[in-house]
Amino acid sequence: MARWIPLRRIALVAFVLVLVTGACAGGEDDASAGDAGAFGTAADEADMGEPTPPTDASEDGGGSDADPGDRLGSGGVAQVALQTQTAGRQIIFTADMTIAVTDVAAAGEEATRVIEGLGGFLFGQQTRGLPEPQSTLTFKIAPDRFQEALTRLGSIGELRSQNVSADDVTERIVDLQSRITTAEASVTRLRELIAEAVGIEAITALESQLLQRETDLETMRGQLRTLRDRVDLATIVVTVTEALSRPELYVEVSAYPGHADAGQSCPGDGGIQVDEGDDVTVCFEITNVGDMPLTGFDVRDPVLEVEMDDLLVVFGDPAATIEPGQFLILAAEIAPERSFRSQTRVTAAPVNADGEVLENRRVSSTSAVFVEAVDPGGLPGFGDGLSAGLDFLRNVGGLAVLALGTAIPFLWVPVVAWLAIRWRRRRATASQDEPPPDAGSSGGPEARFPPR
């Protein structure tokens, strides 16, 4: 028993060493398989067998202890770490990103140099100039340099947005290859049948089918070429914009009853109800919500009949430059005699980095507030009676004018009736004035037998 225990311990230690050695060897094999999983050539795709499951993204060697600054762009947008080493899979990688810079043209040239340095090329470009310069560049690059290209492009300026996607088209490519093989066999068979066919009708029918099959075959070949091209070269669309090119302002209109505090209670409510003729203060809160300073503010409201010079300054200085995030508060004192909805429009001009006012790029914002003016009630006074009387006279006059306008087209009717009556009277008078007929002329016996 004393000799058996050491031997058992030795065997146990040897068994553990064998397990550890096997695990290390398996890890090296997995690493080798991952390195061999880069995108193959078109010939490799043709010999492709059953699809292999994609490699886990956690095997790319990225650790959770990395510096957060390395994973964020200059604009606080996370740099997407995409697994591009996928053994046996046919994947289309695409990305679009927006970069804000101070010089759009120079940044576009730098982005092109970055891609060319990684073996890619510029596929397309759209550029526009002032007042809002912008350039959209489309790049093509090998998938294994895709992630590096995104990182370098994001460092050119302030990364405003980034969208990365991967589309696995392995099944589509396999399906197209199978359909192409079937279509090629069908075309070959039809050509053999045409060669053996007898009769015009049979040959015509077979040629029509052959034409359709050849058309479908070429369509599928074109789809396969397109897919393979997109797999072989990833697409990156970069939109380069000017960093200070989004001037914008926002105005909010409110109101509250009274004039006592000269607008110090601003902002008020979104809508209020007051008696007719009571004092109301209308507030205008103007905020610079863009990324450029604003100056030259102008406020107009045709309903309130107020302009910039009519307003009270509650907070800020309308003649100064308002930086992004800052605001102004202005007020107007009115006494409404009826309900109204304001139509306030505020405009301002942006200021560039050199302090120049860009009048050709003025920005504006509109807003409104509803104030309901109600009748306070009570006995009507002299003014109310006079107003009611005038309203009655206006209504009567309007009805008289309406009746006159309606009757004018029918004025000929009484004239014709009067003429008809006079004509009938004249006929009656003429018939009464005629003498009665003579008895001797009526053909009596005296006329027929004169005396002898």
CSV table of C-alpha atoms in Angstrom, one decimal:
chain,number,residue,atom,x,y,z
A,1,MET,CA,0.0,0.0,0.0
A,2,ALA,CA,2.9,2.3,0.7
A,3,ARG,CA,4.2,1.9,-2.8
A,4,TRP,CA,0.8,2.2,-4.5
A,5,ILE,CA,-0.1,5.7,-3.3
A,6,PRO,CA,2.9,7.5,-4.9
A,7,LEU,CA,2.3,5.8,-8.2
A,8,ARG,CA,-1.3,6.9,-8.3
A,9,ARG,CA,-0.3,10.5,-7.6
A,10,ILE,CA,2.3,10.4,-10.4
A,11,ALA,CA,-0.3,9.0,-12.8
A,12,LEU,CA,-2.8,11.7,-11.9
A,13,VAL,CA,-0.2,14.5,-12.5
A,14,ALA,CA,0.7,13.0,-15.8
A,15,PHE,CA,-3.0,12.9,-16.9
A,16,VAL,CA,-3.4,16.6,-16.0
A,17,LEU,CA,-0.3,17.6,-18.0
A,18,VAL,CA,-1.7,15.7,-21.0
A,19,LEU,CA,-5.0,17.6,-20.8
A,20,VAL,CA,-3.3,21.0,-20.5
A,21,THR,CA,-1.0,20.3,-23.5
A,22,GLY,CA,-4.0,19.3,-25.6
A,23,ALA,CA,-6.0,22.4,-24.7
A,24,CYS,CA,-3.0,24.6,-25.7
A,25,ALA,CA,-2.7,22.8,-29.0
A,26,GLY,CA,-6.4,23.3,-29.7
A,27,GLY,CA,-6.1,27.0,-29.0
A,28,GLU,CA,-3.3,27.4,-31.5
A,29,ASP,CA,-5.3,25.5,-34.1
A,30,ASP,CA,-8.3,27.8,-33.6
A,31,ALA,CA,-6.0,30.9,-34.0
A,32,SER,CA,-4.6,29.5,-37.2
A,33,ALA,CA,-8.1,28.9,-38.5
A,34,GLY,CA,-9.1,32.4,-37.7
A,35,ASP,CA,-6.0,33.8,-39.5
A,36,ALA,CA,-6.9,31.7,-42.5
A,37,GLY,CA,-10.5,33.0,-42.6
A,38,ALA,CA,-9.9,36.1,-44.7
A,39,PHE,CA,-11.9,36.7,-47.8
A,40,GLY,CA,-10.8,34.4,-50.7
A,41,THR,CA,-10.6,35.1,-54.4
A,42,ALA,CA,-13.3,34.4,-57.0
A,43,ALA,CA,-11.8,30.9,-57.5
A,44,ASP,CA,-12.2,30.1,-53.8
A,45,GLU,CA,-15.8,31.1,-54.0
A,46,ALA,CA,-16.4,28.8,-56.9
A,47,ASP,CA,-15.0,25.8,-54.8
A,48,MET,CA,-17.0,26.8,-51.8
A,49,GLY,CA,-18.6,24.0,-49.9
A,50,GLU,CA,-21.0,24.0,-46.9
A,51,PRO,CA,-21.0,27.4,-45.1
A,52,THR,CA,-18.9,27.6,-41.9
A,53,PRO,CA,-20.4,29.3,-38.9
A,54,PRO,CA,-18.9,32.8,-38.4
A,55,THR,CA,-16.1,33.3,-35.9
A,56,ASP,CA,-17.2,34.8,-32.5
A,57,ALA,CA,-16.5,38.5,-32.4
A,58,SER,CA,-14.9,38.1,-29.0
A,59,GLU,CA,-12.0,36.2,-30.5
A,60,ASP,CA,-10.5,39.2,-32.2
A,61,GLY,CA,-8.3,39.9,-29.2
A,62,GLY,CA,-10.1,43.0,-28.0
A,63,GLY,CA,-10.1,43.4,-24.3
A,64,SER,CA,-12.6,45.1,-22.0
A,65,ASP,CA,-9.8,47.1,-20.3
A,66,ALA,CA,-9.1,49.2,-23.4
A,67,ASP,CA,-9.0,53.0,-23.0
A,68,PRO,CA,-12.5,54.4,-23.6
A,69,GLY,CA,-11.0,57.2,-25.6
A,70,ASP,CA,-9.7,54.7,-28.1
A,71,ARG,CA,-13.2,53.5,-28.8
A,72,LEU,CA,-14.7,56.9,-29.3
A,73,GLY,CA,-14.4,59.3,-32.1
A,74,SER,CA,-13.7,63.0,-31.7
A,75,GLY,CA,-17.4,63.8,-31.7
A,76,GLY,CA,-18.2,61.2,-29.0
A,77,VAL,CA,-19.4,58.6,-31.5
A,78,ALA,CA,-18.4,55.0,-30.8
A,79,GLN,CA,-16.0,53.5,-33.4
A,80,VAL,CA,-17.6,50.2,-34.4
A,81,ALA,CA,-15.2,47.2,-34.1
A,82,LEU,CA,-16.5,44.9,-36.8
A,83,GLN,CA,-15.3,41.3,-37.2
A,84,THR,CA,-14.1,41.1,-40.8
A,85,GLN,CA,-12.3,37.8,-40.6
A,86,THR,CA,-15.1,35.3,-41.4
A,87,ALA,CA,-14.0,31.9,-42.7
A,88,GLY,CA,-16.0,30.6,-45.5
A,89,ARG,CA,-18.6,33.4,-45.4
A,90,GLN,CA,-19.4,35.8,-48.2
A,91,ILE,CA,-20.2,39.1,-46.5
A,92,ILE,CA,-20.8,42.6,-47.9
A,93,PHE,CA,-19.4,45.3,-45.6
A,94,THR,CA,-20.8,48.9,-46.0
A,95,ALA,CA,-20.4,52.0,-43.9
A,96,ASP,CA,-21.5,55.7,-44.0
A,97,MET,CA,-20.1,58.4,-41.8
A,98,THR,CA,-20.4,62.1,-41.4
A,99,ILE,CA,-17.3,64.2,-40.5
A,100,ALA,CA,-17.3,67.9,-39.6
A,101,VAL,CA,-14.2,69.9,-40.5
A,102,THR,CA,-13.1,73.5,-40.9
A,103,ASP,CA,-12.0,73.0,-44.5
A,104,VAL,CA,-14.2,70.7,-46.6
A,105,ALA,CA,-11.9,70.6,-49.7
A,106,ALA,CA,-8.7,69.8,-47.7
A,107,ALA,CA,-10.5,67.1,-45.7
A,108,GLY,CA,-11.8,65.5,-48.9
A,109,GLU,CA,-8.3,65.3,-50.3
A,110,GLU,CA,-6.9,63.9,-47.0
A,111,ALA,CA,-9.7,61.2,-46.9
A,112,THR,CA,-8.7,60.2,-50.5
A,113,ARG,CA,-5.0,59.9,-49.5
A,114,VAL,CA,-5.9,57.8,-46.5
A,115,ILE,CA,-7.9,55.3,-48.6
A,116,GLU,CA,-5.3,55.1,-51.3
A,117,GLY,CA,-2.7,54.5,-48.7
A,118,LEU,CA,-4.7,51.4,-47.6
A,119,GLY,CA,-5.0,50.1,-51.2
A,120,GLY,CA,-8.5,51.4,-51.9
A,121,PHE,CA,-9.7,54.0,-54.3
A,122,LEU,CA,-12.2,56.8,-54.8
A,123,PHE,CA,-15.4,55.4,-56.5
A,124,GLY,CA,-17.5,58.6,-56.6
A,125,GLN,CA,-17.7,62.1,-55.4
A,126,GLN,CA,-20.4,64.9,-55.0
A,127,THR,CA,-19.3,68.3,-53.9
A,128,ARG,CA,-21.2,71.6,-53.3
A,129,GLY,CA,-19.9,75.0,-52.3
A,130,LEU,CA,-21.2,78.0,-50.4
A,131,PRO,CA,-23.3,78.8,-48.5
A,132,GLU,CA,-23.1,75.3,-47.0
A,133,PRO,CA,-20.1,73.5,-48.4
A,134,GLN,CA,-20.3,69.7,-48.3
A,135,SER,CA,-18.6,66.8,-50.1
A,136,THR,CA,-19.8,63.2,-50.3
A,137,LEU,CA,-17.1,60.7,-51.2
A,138,THR,CA,-17.6,57.0,-51.9
A,139,PHE,CA,-14.6,54.7,-51.4
A,140,LYS,CA,-13.9,51.0,-52.2
A,141,ILE,CA,-11.5,49.1,-50.1
A,142,ALA,CA,-10.5,45.5,-49.3
A,143,PRO,CA,-12.6,44.0,-46.4
A,144,ASP,CA,-9.5,43.2,-44.4
A,145,ARG,CA,-8.6,47.0,-44.3
A,146,PHE,CA,-12.2,48.1,-43.7
A,147,GLN,CA,-11.9,48.6,-40.0
A,148,GLU,CA,-8.6,50.4,-40.2
A,149,ALA,CA,-10.0,52.7,-42.9
A,150,LEU,CA,-13.0,53.7,-40.7
A,151,THR,CA,-10.6,54.5,-37.8
A,152,ARG,CA,-8.4,56.7,-39.9
A,153,LEU,CA,-11.2,58.5,-41.6
A,154,GLY,CA,-12.9,59.2,-38.3
A,155,SER,CA,-9.7,61.0,-37.1
A,156,ILE,CA,-9.8,63.5,-40.0
A,157,GLY,CA,-12.3,65.7,-38.2
A,158,GLU,CA,-15.2,65.6,-35.7
A,159,LEU,CA,-17.1,62.4,-36.2
A,160,ARG,CA,-20.8,63.4,-36.2
A,161,SER,CA,-22.3,60.0,-37.1
A,162,GLN,CA,-21.3,56.5,-38.2
A,163,ASN,CA,-23.4,53.5,-39.5
A,164,VAL,CA,-21.7,50.2,-40.2
A,165,SER,CA,-23.4,47.1,-41.6
A,166,ALA,CA,-22.5,43.6,-42.7
A,167,ASP,CA,-24.7,41.6,-45.1
A,168,ASP,CA,-24.1,37.9,-45.3
A,169,VAL,CA,-24.8,36.8,-48.9
A,170,THR,CA,-23.3,33.3,-48.7
A,171,GLU,CA,-26.7,31.6,-49.3
A,172,ARG,CA,-27.6,34.0,-52.1
A,173,ILE,CA,-24.3,33.3,-53.9
A,174,VAL,CA,-24.7,29.5,-53.5
A,175,ASP,CA,-28.3,29.7,-54.8
A,176,LEU,CA,-27.3,31.8,-57.8
A,177,GLN,CA,-24.5,29.4,-58.6
A,178,SER,CA,-26.9,26.5,-58.5
A,179,ARG,CA,-29.4,28.3,-60.7
A,180,ILE,CA,-26.8,29.3,-63.2
A,181,THR,CA,-25.6,25.7,-63.5
A,182,THR,CA,-29.1,24.5,-64.0
A,183,ALA,CA,-29.8,27.2,-66.6
A,184,GLU,CA,-26.6,26.4,-68.5
A,185,ALA,CA,-27.6,22.8,-68.7
A,186,SER,CA,-31.1,23.8,-70.0
A,187,VAL,CA,-29.6,26.1,-72.6
A,188,THR,CA,-27.3,23.4,-73.8
A,189,ARG,CA,-30.2,20.9,-74.0
A,190,LEU,CA,-32.3,23.4,-76.0
A,191,ARG,CA,-29.6,24.0,-78.5
A,192,GLU,CA,-29.3,20.3,-79.0
A,193,LEU,CA,-33.1,20.0,-79.6
A,194,ILE,CA,-33.0,22.9,-82.1
A,195,ALA,CA,-30.3,21.1,-84.0
A,196,GLU,CA,-32.4,18.0,-84.1
A,197,ALA,CA,-35.8,19.7,-84.7
A,198,VAL,CA,-37.8,19.3,-87.9
A,199,GLY,CA,-40.3,21.8,-89.0
A,200,ILE,CA,-40.5,25.6,-88.7
A,201,GLU,CA,-43.1,25.6,-85.9
A,202,ALA,CA,-41.0,23.4,-83.6
A,203,ILE,CA,-37.8,25.3,-84.3
A,204,THR,CA,-39.5,28.7,-83.7
A,205,ALA,CA,-40.9,27.4,-80.3
A,206,LEU,CA,-37.6,26.1,-79.2
A,207,GLU,CA,-35.8,29.3,-80.2
A,208,SER,CA,-38.2,31.4,-78.2
A,209,GLN,CA,-37.6,29.2,-75.1
A,210,LEU,CA,-33.8,29.4,-75.8
A,211,LEU,CA,-33.9,33.2,-75.9
A,212,GLN,CA,-35.8,33.4,-72.6
A,213,ARG,CA,-33.4,30.9,-70.9
A,214,GLU,CA,-30.4,32.7,-72.2
A,215,THR,CA,-31.8,36.1,-71.0
A,216,ASP,CA,-32.4,34.6,-67.5
A,217,LEU,CA,-28.9,33.1,-67.5
A,218,GLU,CA,-27.2,36.4,-68.3
A,219,THR,CA,-29.3,38.2,-65.6
A,220,MET,CA,-28.2,35.7,-63.0
A,221,ARG,CA,-24.6,35.9,-64.1
A,222,GLY,CA,-24.8,39.7,-63.7
A,223,GLN,CA,-26.3,39.4,-60.2
A,224,LEU,CA,-23.6,37.0,-59.2
A,225,ARG,CA,-20.8,39.3,-60.5
A,226,THR,CA,-22.4,42.2,-58.6
A,227,LEU,CA,-22.5,40.3,-55.4
A,228,ARG,CA,-18.9,39.1,-55.8
A,229,ASP,CA,-17.7,42.6,-56.5
A,230,ARG,CA,-19.4,43.9,-53.4
A,231,VAL,CA,-18.0,41.1,-51.3
A,232,ASP,CA,-14.4,41.6,-52.7
A,233,LEU,CA,-14.5,45.4,-52.0
A,234,ALA,CA,-16.2,47.0,-49.0
A,235,THR,CA,-18.0,50.4,-49.5
A,236,ILE,CA,-17.5,53.4,-47.3
A,237,VAL,CA,-19.5,56.6,-47.9
A,238,VAL,CA,-18.0,59.7,-46.2
A,239,THR,CA,-19.9,63.0,-45.9
A,240,VAL,CA,-17.6,65.9,-45.1
A,241,THR,CA,-19.4,69.0,-43.8
A,242,GLU,CA,-18.2,72.3,-42.5
A,243,ALA,CA,-18.0,72.3,-38.7
A,244,LEU,CA,-19.8,75.7,-38.3
A,245,SER,CA,-22.5,75.4,-40.9
A,246,ARG,CA,-25.8,74.8,-39.0
A,247,PRO,CA,-27.2,78.1,-37.8
A,248,GLU,CA,-30.6,77.8,-36.3
A,249,LEU,CA,-32.8,79.7,-33.9
A,250,TYR,CA,-36.1,78.9,-32.0
A,251,VAL,CA,-38.7,81.3,-30.7
A,252,GLU,CA,-41.4,80.5,-28.2
A,253,VAL,CA,-44.3,83.0,-27.7
A,254,SER,CA,-46.3,83.2,-24.5
A,255,ALA,CA,-48.5,85.7,-22.6
A,256,TYR,CA,-49.7,86.7,-19.2
A,257,PRO,CA,-52.2,89.3,-17.9
A,258,GLY,CA,-51.0,92.8,-16.8
A,259,HIS,CA,-48.3,95.3,-17.5
A,260,ALA,CA,-47.0,96.1,-14.0
A,261,ASP,CA,-43.6,94.4,-14.2
A,262,ALA,CA,-42.5,95.4,-17.7
A,263,GLY,CA,-42.1,91.8,-18.9
A,264,GLN,CA,-40.2,90.5,-15.8
A,265,SER,CA,-42.7,87.6,-15.4
A,266,CYS,CA,-41.8,86.3,-18.9
A,267,PRO,CA,-42.2,83.6,-20.1
A,268,GLY,CA,-45.9,83.3,-19.5
A,269,ASP,CA,-48.5,80.7,-20.5
A,270,GLY,CA,-49.1,79.2,-23.9
A,271,GLY,CA,-52.6,80.7,-24.1
A,272,ILE,CA,-54.6,82.9,-21.7
A,273,GLN,CA,-58.1,84.4,-21.4
A,274,VAL,CA,-58.7,88.0,-20.4
A,275,ASP,CA,-61.5,90.6,-20.5
A,276,GLU,CA,-61.8,92.8,-23.6
A,277,GLY,CA,-59.5,95.8,-23.2
A,278,ASP,CA,-57.5,94.4,-20.3
A,279,ASP,CA,-53.7,94.7,-20.3
A,280,VAL,CA,-51.7,91.7,-21.6
A,281,THR,CA,-47.9,91.2,-21.9
A,282,VAL,CA,-46.7,89.0,-24.8
A,283,CYS,CA,-43.3,87.3,-24.3
A,284,PHE,CA,-40.8,86.3,-27.0
A,285,GLU,CA,-38.1,83.8,-25.9
A,286,ILE,CA,-35.5,83.5,-28.6
A,287,THR,CA,-32.9,80.8,-28.3
A,288,ASN,CA,-29.8,80.1,-30.5
A,289,VAL,CA,-30.1,76.3,-31.0
A,290,GLY,CA,-27.6,76.1,-33.9
A,291,ASP,CA,-23.8,75.8,-33.8
A,292,MET,CA,-23.0,79.4,-35.0
A,293,PRO,CA,-23.3,82.7,-33.2
A,294,LEU,CA,-26.3,84.9,-34.3
A,295,THR,CA,-26.7,88.6,-34.6
A,296,GLY,CA,-29.0,91.2,-36.2
A,297,PHE,CA,-32.2,89.9,-34.6
A,298,ASP,CA,-35.5,91.1,-36.1
A,299,VAL,CA,-39.0,90.4,-34.7
A,300,ARG,CA,-42.2,91.1,-36.6
A,301,ASP,CA,-45.9,90.2,-35.9
A,302,PRO,CA,-48.6,91.6,-38.3
A,303,VAL,CA,-51.4,90.5,-35.9
A,304,LEU,CA,-50.0,92.3,-32.9
A,305,GLU,CA,-48.7,95.1,-35.2
A,306,VAL,CA,-45.4,95.2,-33.4
A,307,GLU,CA,-41.8,95.3,-34.7
A,308,MET,CA,-38.3,95.1,-33.0
A,309,ASP,CA,-38.3,98.8,-31.9
A,310,ASP,CA,-41.7,98.3,-30.1
A,311,LEU,CA,-40.5,95.5,-27.8
A,312,LEU,CA,-39.2,95.7,-24.2
A,313,VAL,CA,-35.8,94.0,-23.6
A,314,VAL,CA,-36.3,91.7,-20.6
A,315,PHE,CA,-33.1,89.6,-20.8
A,316,GLY,CA,-30.0,89.8,-23.1
A,317,ASP,CA,-29.0,92.3,-25.8
A,318,PRO,CA,-30.7,92.0,-29.2
A,319,ALA,CA,-27.9,94.1,-30.7
A,320,ALA,CA,-25.1,91.9,-29.5
A,321,THR,CA,-24.0,88.5,-30.8
A,322,ILE,CA,-25.8,85.5,-29.2
A,323,GLU,CA,-23.7,82.4,-28.9
A,324,PRO,CA,-25.0,78.9,-29.4
A,325,GLY,CA,-27.2,77.9,-26.4
A,326,GLN,CA,-27.8,81.5,-25.3
A,327,PHE,CA,-31.2,83.2,-25.5
A,328,LEU,CA,-33.1,86.5,-25.5
A,329,ILE,CA,-36.3,87.5,-23.8
A,330,LEU,CA,-38.4,90.3,-25.3
A,331,ALA,CA,-41.9,91.5,-24.4
A,332,ALA,CA,-44.7,93.6,-25.9
A,333,GLU,CA,-47.5,95.3,-24.0
A,334,ILE,CA,-51.0,95.3,-25.6
A,335,ALA,CA,-54.7,95.7,-24.6
A,336,PRO,CA,-56.7,93.4,-27.0
A,337,GLU,CA,-60.2,94.3,-27.9
A,338,ARG,CA,-60.9,90.9,-29.4
A,339,SER,CA,-59.5,87.4,-29.4
A,340,PHE,CA,-56.4,86.8,-31.6
A,341,ARG,CA,-53.7,84.3,-32.5
A,342,SER,CA,-50.3,85.9,-33.0
A,343,GLN,CA,-48.0,85.3,-36.1
A,344,THR,CA,-44.5,86.0,-34.7
A,345,ARG,CA,-41.5,85.6,-37.0
A,346,VAL,CA,-38.0,86.1,-35.8
A,347,THR,CA,-34.9,86.3,-38.1
A,348,ALA,CA,-31.2,86.6,-37.5
A,349,ALA,CA,-27.9,86.4,-39.3
A,350,PRO,CA,-25.1,83.9,-38.5
A,351,VAL,CA,-21.5,85.0,-37.7
A,352,ASN,CA,-18.5,82.9,-39.0
A,353,ALA,CA,-15.3,82.2,-37.2
A,354,ASP,CA,-13.7,85.4,-38.6
A,355,GLY,CA,-16.5,87.5,-37.1
A,356,GLU,CA,-18.1,88.2,-40.5
A,357,VAL,CA,-21.9,88.5,-40.6
A,358,LEU,CA,-23.4,86.2,-43.2
A,359,GLU,CA,-26.5,88.1,-44.3
A,360,ASN,CA,-27.1,85.7,-47.2
A,361,ARG,CA,-27.7,82.9,-44.7
A,362,ARG,CA,-30.3,84.4,-42.4
A,363,VAL,CA,-32.2,82.0,-40.4
A,364,SER,CA,-35.8,82.3,-39.1
A,365,SER,CA,-38.4,80.8,-36.8
A,366,THR,CA,-42.1,81.3,-36.4
A,367,SER,CA,-44.4,80.7,-33.4
A,368,ALA,CA,-47.9,81.8,-32.1
A,369,VAL,CA,-49.9,82.3,-29.0
A,370,PHE,CA,-53.7,82.4,-28.6
A,371,VAL,CA,-55.3,85.1,-26.4
A,372,GLU,CA,-59.0,85.0,-25.9
A,373,ALA,CA,-60.7,88.3,-25.1
A,374,VAL,CA,-64.2,87.8,-23.6
A,375,ASP,CA,-67.0,90.2,-23.0
A,376,PRO,CA,-66.9,91.2,-19.3
A,377,GLY,CA,-70.7,91.5,-19.0
A,378,GLY,CA,-72.9,94.1,-17.2
A,379,LEU,CA,-75.5,96.7,-18.5
A,380,PRO,CA,-74.8,98.2,-21.9
A,381,GLY,CA,-73.8,101.8,-22.0
A,382,PHE,CA,-74.3,104.7,-24.4
A,383,GLY,CA,-71.4,103.5,-26.6
A,384,ASP,CA,-72.9,100.0,-26.7
A,385,GLY,CA,-76.3,101.3,-27.8
A,386,LEU,CA,-74.7,103.6,-30.4
A,387,SER,CA,-72.7,100.7,-31.8
A,388,ALA,CA,-75.8,98.5,-31.9
A,389,GLY,CA,-77.8,101.2,-33.7
A,390,LEU,CA,-75.0,101.7,-36.3
A,391,ASP,CA,-74.8,97.9,-36.8
A,392,PHE,CA,-78.6,97.8,-37.4
A,393,LEU,CA,-78.5,100.6,-39.9
A,394,ARG,CA,-75.6,98.9,-41.7
A,395,ASN,CA,-77.6,95.7,-41.8
A,396,VAL,CA,-80.8,97.5,-43.1
A,397,GLY,CA,-78.7,99.3,-45.8
A,398,GLY,CA,-77.2,96.1,-46.9
A,399,LEU,CA,-80.6,94.5,-47.2
A,400,ALA,CA,-81.9,97.4,-49.3
A,401,VAL,CA,-78.9,97.3,-51.6
A,402,LEU,CA,-79.4,93.6,-52.0
A,403,ALA,CA,-83.1,94.0,-52.8
A,404,LEU,CA,-82.3,96.7,-55.3
A,405,GLY,CA,-79.7,94.6,-57.0
A,406,THR,CA,-82.2,91.7,-57.2
A,407,ALA,CA,-85.0,93.9,-58.7
A,408,ILE,CA,-83.0,95.6,-61.5
A,409,PRO,CA,-83.0,92.7,-63.9
A,410,PHE,CA,-86.8,92.6,-63.7
A,411,LEU,CA,-87.6,96.3,-64.3
A,412,TRP,CA,-88.9,95.5,-67.9
A,413,VAL,CA,-91.8,93.4,-66.5
A,414,PRO,CA,-93.9,96.3,-65.1
A,415,VAL,CA,-93.2,98.4,-68.3
A,416,VAL,CA,-94.5,95.6,-70.5
A,417,ALA,CA,-97.5,95.1,-68.3
A,418,TRP,CA,-98.4,98.8,-68.4
A,419,LEU,CA,-98.1,98.9,-72.2
A,420,ALA,CA,-100.4,95.9,-72.5
A,421,ILE,CA,-103.0,97.4,-70.2
A,422,ARG,CA,-103.0,100.7,-72.2
A,423,TRP,CA,-103.4,98.8,-75.5
A,424,ARG,CA,-106.4,96.9,-74.2
A,425,ARG,CA,-108.0,100.1,-73.0
A,426,ARG,CA,-107.6,101.8,-76.3
A,427,ARG,CA,-109.2,98.9,-78.2
A,428,ALA,CA,-112.2,99.0,-75.8
A,429,THR,CA,-112.7,102.8,-76.3
A,430,ALA,CA,-112.5,102.5,-80.1
A,431,SER,CA,-115.2,99.8,-80.2
A,432,GLN,CA,-117.6,101.9,-78.2
A,433,ASP,CA,-117.2,105.0,-80.5
A,434,GLU,CA,-118.3,103.2,-83.7
A,435,PRO,CA,-122.0,104.0,-85.0
A,436,PRO,CA,-124.6,101.2,-85.0
A,437,PRO,CA,-125.1,99.6,-88.4
A,438,ASP,CA,-128.0,101.2,-90.7
A,439,ALA,CA,-131.2,99.2,-91.0
A,440,GLY,CA,-131.7,100.1,-94.7
A,441,SER,CA,-128.3,98.8,-95.6
A,442,SER,CA,-129.0,95.5,-93.9
A,443,GLY,CA,-130.8,94.1,-97.0
A,444,GLY,CA,-134.5,94.6,-95.9
A,445,PRO,CA,-137.5,94.1,-98.2
A,446,GLU,CA,-137.3,97.7,-99.3
A,447,ALA,CA,-133.9,97.3,-100.8
A,448,ARG,CA,-134.8,94.1,-102.5
A,449,PHE,CA,-138.1,95.4,-104.1
A,450,PRO,CA,-137.9,99.1,-104.9
A,451,PRO,CA,-141.3,100.9,-105.4
A,452,ARG,CA,-142.7,101.2,-108.8
